[in-house]
Amino acid sequence: MGKKEKKTPEATEEKKVVTRYDRKMEERRKAAEKARREEKRFRIGSVIVAVLVIIFLAYSVLRPVVEKYTATHDLYITVGDYEFTQQEFDFYTYTVYNEWLESYGTYASLFGLDTSTDISRQEYTDDMTWKDYFELEAVEMLIQYAALTDAAGEAGFEYETDTDYDSFLESVTEAAEENDMTVAAYYKEAYGQYATAEVVEEQVRFCSYASAYYSEIYDGIEVTDAEIVEEYQADPSAYDYVDYRVFTLAAEYEDDADEDAIAAAMEEAKALVEEFVERLDDGEDFNELCLEYCAEDEASGYEDDGSLSEGLRYSGVSSLYADWLFDDSRTSGDVEIFEDEDSYYYAVVIFVSRYYDTEINDEIYDNLFEEKLSAYLEELTADYSYSFS
């Protein structure tokens, strides 16, 4: 059996002719392949979008749950050695806010606060929102409560808070009924969305104990008669009263007057008040002179001895001549002319008397009392700091 002849590829390969039909079928094949790839990408993309939607929906559902858990369990602020969650701290923030509304709520818009919208989105200053402001006020409140509670404990102070809490609960129940709400709903309205009866009670009792000790300190502060006398003698002008007469004469000039015209008008007014004083020195009546020299539309102010001012303190007297009136060298009948260069008028003042009224002792007592109380609280809270988590 002989060998078979080996053929080369060239010899065995038959050249295929590509027809128009073949090209059309190839194009359809490629189009089908492209469609399959795009369909696959679409399916993958749809799955991704579906997963993202599920994640978003899950987040939307879980977010309030997570936020509530965080607010009620996680540390929000430390004051001294006391730790508070947001739920607990909200009690103080809302207390401050509610007290502010009670005092200024009617005029809130004048302060730049819209009580119908979120206070955390409203500026109090350039770098502080209204929420920040109320929180800082709440911090100051908490610092005092913490310091008083510690001081009370160190002093062995005992106080039952049941009566205070019962009274608080009674007022809350009445308020809830008046607003057609449950107590639980009222707590959330008054002390924040996470407020509960348990947390509110705990904070009310904490405040009650501290407040009771504050009352103990308050009742223990004394101001002696000797201290009142000493305070008065240190600055008599701050507490004395004065009686005096005053006549004012404004320079007359046109609205569009220049500086020279105004200066000329002031010279004319000065000449008139100097003439006024000369006649006064000659023995003429002060009030009658006022009626003669005053502008026609001001005459009614000087009728019936209208030039006389009685029982005024330093803070109630014009700064133009207050120092002169309260000068220790003043004697009855002293007269002086004063010029107001800013408002372009002259004042003729005659000193009548300066005196001390024993009723002012009550004011001095209150001032000294507040100074002692403030000094005590400042010393008590000096070492207390706070930090937000």
PDB file of N, CA, C and O in Angstrom, residues 23-39:
ATOM      1  N   ARG A  23     -23.786  38.824   3.827  1.00  0.00           N
ATOM      2  CA  ARG A  23     -23.543  40.088   4.555  1.00  0.00           C
ATOM      3  C   ARG A  23     -24.775  40.501   5.362  1.00  0.00           C
ATOM      4  O   ARG A  23     -24.684  40.972   6.509  1.00  0.00           O
ATOM      5  N   LYS A  24     -25.981  40.331   4.809  1.00  0.00           N
ATOM      6  CA  LYS A  24     -27.214  40.681   5.504  1.00  0.00           C
ATOM      7  C   LYS A  24     -27.393  39.817   6.754  1.00  0.00           C
ATOM      8  O   LYS A  24     -27.778  40.303   7.823  1.00  0.00           O
ATOM      9  N   MET A  25     -27.094  38.508   6.631  1.00  0.00           N
ATOM     10  CA  MET A  25     -27.240  37.609   7.766  1.00  0.00           C
ATOM     11  C   MET A  25     -26.233  37.965   8.874  1.00  0.00           C
ATOM     12  O   MET A  25     -26.546  37.879  10.061  1.00  0.00           O
ATOM     13  N   GLU A  26     -25.028  38.384   8.465  1.00  0.00           N
ATOM     14  CA  GLU A  26     -24.008  38.772   9.440  1.00  0.00           C
ATOM     15  C   GLU A  26     -24.430  40.006  10.201  1.00  0.00           C
ATOM     16  O   GLU A  26     -24.238  40.115  11.415  1.00  0.00           O
ATOM     17  N   GLU A  27     -25.015  40.958   9.496  1.00  0.00           N
ATOM     18  CA  GLU A  27     -25.493  42.175  10.142  1.00  0.00           C
ATOM     19  C   GLU A  27     -26.600  41.857  11.146  1.00  0.00           C
ATOM     20  O   GLU A  27     -26.658  42.426  12.233  1.00  0.00           O
ATOM     21  N   ARG A  28     -27.512  40.943  10.783  1.00  0.00           N
ATOM     22  CA  ARG A  28     -28.578  40.547  11.708  1.00  0.00           C
ATOM     23  C   ARG A  28     -28.014  39.871  12.947  1.00  0.00           C
ATOM     24  O   ARG A  28     -28.490  40.054  14.067  1.00  0.00           O
ATOM     25  N   ARG A  29     -26.959  39.042  12.724  1.00  0.00           N
ATOM     26  CA  ARG A  29     -26.340  38.353  13.850  1.00  0.00           C
ATOM     27  C   ARG A  29     -25.725  39.357  14.828  1.00  0.00           C
ATOM     28  O   ARG A  29     -25.896  39.251  16.040  1.00  0.00           O
ATOM     29  N   LYS A  30     -25.021  40.338  14.273  1.00  0.00           N
ATOM     30  CA  LYS A  30     -24.379  41.346  15.121  1.00  0.00           C
ATOM     31  C   LYS A  30     -25.427  42.193  15.853  1.00  0.00           C
ATOM     32  O   LYS A  30     -25.265  42.540  17.021  1.00  0.00           O
ATOM     33  N   ALA A  31     -26.511  42.516  15.170  1.00  0.00           N
ATOM     34  CA  ALA A  31     -27.579  43.309  15.781  1.00  0.00           C
ATOM     35  C   ALA A  31     -28.227  42.533  16.926  1.00  0.00           C
ATOM     36  O   ALA A  31     -28.542  43.090  17.980  1.00  0.00           O
ATOM     37  N   ALA A  32     -28.432  41.222  16.712  1.00  0.00           N
ATOM     38  CA  ALA A  32     -29.027  40.391  17.744  1.00  0.00           C
ATOM     39  C   ALA A  32     -28.112  40.307  18.974  1.00  0.00           C
ATOM     40  O   ALA A  32     -28.568  40.344  20.114  1.00  0.00           O
ATOM     41  N   GLU A  33     -26.803  40.211  18.710  1.00  0.00           N
ATOM     42  CA  GLU A  33     -25.828  40.136  19.800  1.00  0.00           C
ATOM     43  C   GLU A  33     -25.810  41.429  20.605  1.00  0.00           C
ATOM     44  O   GLU A  33     -25.760  41.430  21.830  1.00  0.00           O
ATOM     45  N   LYS A  34     -25.867  42.545  19.892  1.00  0.00           N
ATOM     46  CA  LYS A  34     -25.888  43.850  20.551  1.00  0.00           C
ATOM     47  C   LYS A  34     -27.131  43.995  21.414  1.00  0.00           C
ATOM     48  O   LYS A  34     -27.076  44.500  22.538  1.00  0.00           O
ATOM     49  N   ALA A  35     -28.267  43.544  20.869  1.00  0.00           N
ATOM     50  CA  ALA A  35     -29.522  43.623  21.607  1.00  0.00           C
ATOM     51  C   ALA A  35     -29.463  42.796  22.883  1.00  0.00           C
ATOM     52  O   ALA A  35     -29.960  43.211  23.940  1.00  0.00           O
ATOM     53  N   ARG A  36     -28.821  41.612  22.779  1.00  0.00           N
ATOM     54  CA  ARG A  36     -28.701  40.755  23.971  1.00  0.00           C
ATOM     55  C   ARG A  36     -27.828  41.430  25.027  1.00  0.00           C
ATOM     56  O   ARG A  36     -28.116  41.363  26.216  1.00  0.00           O
ATOM     57  N   ARG A  37     -26.724  42.089  24.556  1.00  0.00           N
ATOM     58  CA  ARG A  37     -25.843  42.772  25.523  1.00  0.00           C
ATOM     59  C   ARG A  37     -26.568  43.927  26.209  1.00  0.00           C
ATOM     60  O   ARG A  37     -26.451  44.124  27.419  1.00  0.00           O
ATOM     61  N   GLU A  38     -27.309  44.712  25.433  1.00  0.00           N
ATOM     62  CA  GLU A  38     -28.031  45.846  26.011  1.00  0.00           C
ATOM     63  C   GLU A  38     -29.120  45.384  26.959  1.00  0.00           C
ATOM     64  O   GLU A  38     -29.369  46.000  27.995  1.00  0.00           O
ATOM     65  N   GLU A  39     -29.790  44.292  26.620  1.00  0.00           N
ATOM     66  CA  GLU A  39     -30.821  43.759  27.488  1.00  0.00           C
ATOM     67  C   GLU A  39     -30.217  43.306  28.808  1.00  0.00           C
ATOM     68  O   GLU A  39     -30.785  43.515  29.881  1.00  0.00           O
TER      69      GLU A  39
END
